[in-house]
């Protein structure tokens, strides 16, 4: 195991940023720390890098390849850190930025100018910035700056790569491209990497493993498909994509949905979470299992048809279906239809979305 | 071909530029050109004779030398003051921050008298210094002390905003790349504050060249030794030697103008990557 985090707690004044975090990052993986803002994901990343302290309780430890690094300074941990806003040295050129980590080496670690030049030029080629080595950061686009930051972090041959919201400040298109490029690069160099993001799509698309965080705790950890298809709790389910909430009862093995929150009789009311693509819309109420609703908006641009509905108590329901299916029924705005959840998840603990 | 008219996004360039030109002309250029004009009542040889008189030359050396030295000292220690005011939190920080402005705000004669009282052989600092055999008041050292005193706020106030602007993440990035604190300071922080440091130095230097009030008390005004050029100008005026006073002023003016020009172009060179 590459990076191990044990019993890490961090408080900012009275705010509990991290609550006894335990985490293991397998060798060679690209791991996403996913969570809303304030969930502690960036703090955790900074603690791993050594940029932030943590509460020294019994058993609290950070291990790199089995060895504790708690006593080590940032400079000695040799981790590549990529900052959200790049943190480039503005009075150094692209070349100077990437070479910085090599030029500051002292004593035995010093390497010749020629060797520095060779490695920096290789990295410039790797991050596809050939010909831009004498530019200053101010003369680069956001995507280019991010790649300089990445090359600069890679120059020191880090043991791990830590990226804090690496695509956060970029526009959607550049973000998409850079994301795919980063995944390809990771597959090439196989450097254990951890990145922080609040974008579930980014985490699911890019990472080998996803760590979902909330309020300073790890809610769930697993492969993207694990966390998406078998979320451990309502928070994970909600955070990983749109979700519809239904209330209903389980009566003699049969589920009956209604969206009123009033318990009609002695039967226990249960909350069901249903993803938008796991809902069927029918023009008629077959089996009497459907919930009446009215279509309020249809959005057809994109790979799937997105339909918004409101039910009798004016709550919104989101439905996604293929264009094929959509054209079968030819739904129109304002149509009255029936909603049939196909696959729902019930969580034992209560959680309000 | 029709000429394309260039429209600026911000309106009012004509008006504001016109105002600036008139304002600068009336306040700065007009008095200065009158100064030069006044000297033309002298013949060239008379002019040379006045401005190269041994007493005057000695005062140039003192004024320029002490001003330069004071500005250098202020650049170093002003940097430290600005650094600690920006980077650290300590009790009385706001109070000390406010005190930095005092040399700006006090009438220079008051500063001069105060400094003289402290540095005179029977003053607090002066008595300690004289026990080591060092005389401050009524020597060239005294001139230097006064010039350091009045120049300090210029360096501190120009450096503060730039130091505040330094991104914490940039330092963290350098640290994560293996740089020591010293390397971060010399390779990252210093280059980014150098332009402001140069500006602060220039301002302190310029102020010191023209300083009169605070120096005349502490220097003792001994001919050839502690006489500064502005004092000579005043002395000439009091003797109704207007032409002589303006001649020396013109020399001082030219000297400071050339120095400013040099420093500003150095600064421009240093900013080329911005």
XYZ file of N, CA and C in Angstrom, chain A residues 46 51 74-75 79 81 83 85 87-92 100-101 103-104 106 136 138 152-153 156, chain B residues 167-180 183-184 187-189 191-192 272-274:
144
model
N -3.789 18.246 1.981
C -2.696 19.091 2.479
C -1.969 18.421 3.653
N 1.572 20.015 4.359
C 1.351 21.456 4.381
C 0.477 21.880 5.551
N 7.760 19.235 4.538
C 7.170 19.157 3.198
C 8.249 18.848 2.166
N 9.356 19.593 2.271
C 10.414 19.487 1.274
C 11.002 18.088 1.220
N 6.651 14.871 -2.474
C 5.377 14.654 -3.142
C 5.180 15.794 -4.141
N 2.871 18.375 -5.645
C 1.581 18.965 -5.271
C 1.161 19.945 -6.356
N -1.490 22.803 -7.221
C -2.451 23.661 -6.535
C -3.604 24.028 -7.452
N -5.029 26.871 -7.959
C -4.783 28.061 -8.788
C -3.356 28.069 -9.300
N -0.402 28.260 -8.661
C 0.710 28.752 -7.849
C 2.030 28.728 -8.612
N 1.989 29.195 -9.864
C 3.226 29.244 -10.650
C 4.083 30.420 -10.207
N 5.376 30.315 -10.455
C 6.282 31.425 -10.142
C 6.235 32.390 -11.322
N 5.636 33.552 -11.113
C 5.323 34.413 -12.263
C 6.536 35.091 -12.858
N 7.617 35.177 -12.102
C 8.799 35.813 -12.684
C 9.780 34.773 -13.212
N 9.339 33.520 -13.262
C 10.137 32.489 -13.924
C 9.401 32.056 -15.186
N 12.649 24.441 -11.421
C 12.873 24.954 -10.064
C 13.250 23.866 -9.062
N 12.457 22.806 -9.027
C 12.677 21.740 -8.056
C 14.022 21.047 -8.231
N 16.753 22.729 -9.616
C 17.808 23.718 -9.377
C 18.049 23.964 -7.893
N 17.021 23.757 -7.061
C 17.199 24.042 -5.637
C 17.836 22.869 -4.883
N 20.460 20.441 -3.261
C 21.767 20.756 -2.683
C 22.565 19.480 -2.462
N 6.300 33.368 -20.072
C 6.015 33.552 -18.647
C 4.569 33.119 -18.371
N 2.023 34.452 -17.183
C 0.979 35.386 -17.583
C 0.644 35.300 -19.065
N 5.889 20.768 -13.395
C 6.766 21.227 -12.323
C 6.751 20.226 -11.161
N 5.549 19.706 -10.854
C 5.433 18.739 -9.764
C 6.096 17.412 -10.142
N 10.403 16.686 -9.975
C 11.206 16.209 -8.845
C 11.086 14.694 -8.682
N 1.430 35.215 -2.746
C 0.508 34.112 -2.561
C 1.151 33.051 -1.674
N 0.415 32.680 -0.631
C 0.934 31.665 0.285
C 1.184 30.352 -0.462
N 0.310 30.074 -1.433
C 0.438 28.820 -2.177
C 1.728 28.763 -2.978
N 2.193 29.927 -3.439
C 3.429 29.941 -4.225
C 4.600 29.493 -3.353
N 4.603 29.971 -2.115
C 5.658 29.546 -1.199
C 5.528 28.058 -0.873
N 4.276 27.618 -0.690
C 4.065 26.197 -0.410
C 4.515 25.340 -1.580
N 4.239 25.845 -2.785
C 4.654 25.106 -3.977
C 6.175 24.963 -3.990
N 6.874 26.064 -3.715
C 8.336 26.032 -3.700
C 8.834 25.059 -2.637
N 8.153 25.075 -1.501
C 8.561 24.188 -0.417
C 8.362 22.712 -0.807
N 7.225 22.436 -1.435
C 6.960 21.048 -1.816
C 7.933 20.579 -2.889
N 8.559 21.534 -3.598
C 9.535 21.152 -4.620
C 10.928 20.975 -4.026
N 11.023 21.168 -2.717
C 12.290 20.880 -2.049
C 13.117 22.096 -1.682
N 12.586 23.306 -1.903
C 13.373 24.499 -1.596
C 13.428 24.749 -0.094
N 14.568 25.278 0.370
C 14.673 25.668 1.773
C 14.046 27.047 1.948
N 16.116 29.562 0.172
C 15.948 29.530 -1.286
C 14.619 30.137 -1.702
N 13.585 29.889 -0.901
C 12.286 30.477 -1.211
C 12.392 31.988 -1.144
N 14.824 33.188 -4.168
C 14.414 32.877 -5.535
C 12.968 33.239 -5.844
N 12.118 33.309 -4.815
C 10.703 33.556 -5.073
C 10.274 34.916 -4.528
N 10.546 35.162 -3.256
C 10.014 36.372 -2.638
C 10.763 37.617 -3.108
N 12.655 38.337 -5.788
C 12.402 38.819 -7.152
C 11.041 39.488 -7.314
N 10.043 39.004 -6.565
C 8.720 39.578 -6.779
C 8.545 40.910 -6.050
N 10.193 43.679 -16.744
C 9.906 43.275 -18.123
C 9.083 41.998 -18.213
N 9.187 41.142 -17.171
C 8.484 39.866 -17.266
C 7.070 39.943 -16.759
N 6.671 41.077 -16.256
C 5.329 41.157 -15.690
C 4.276 41.244 -16.782
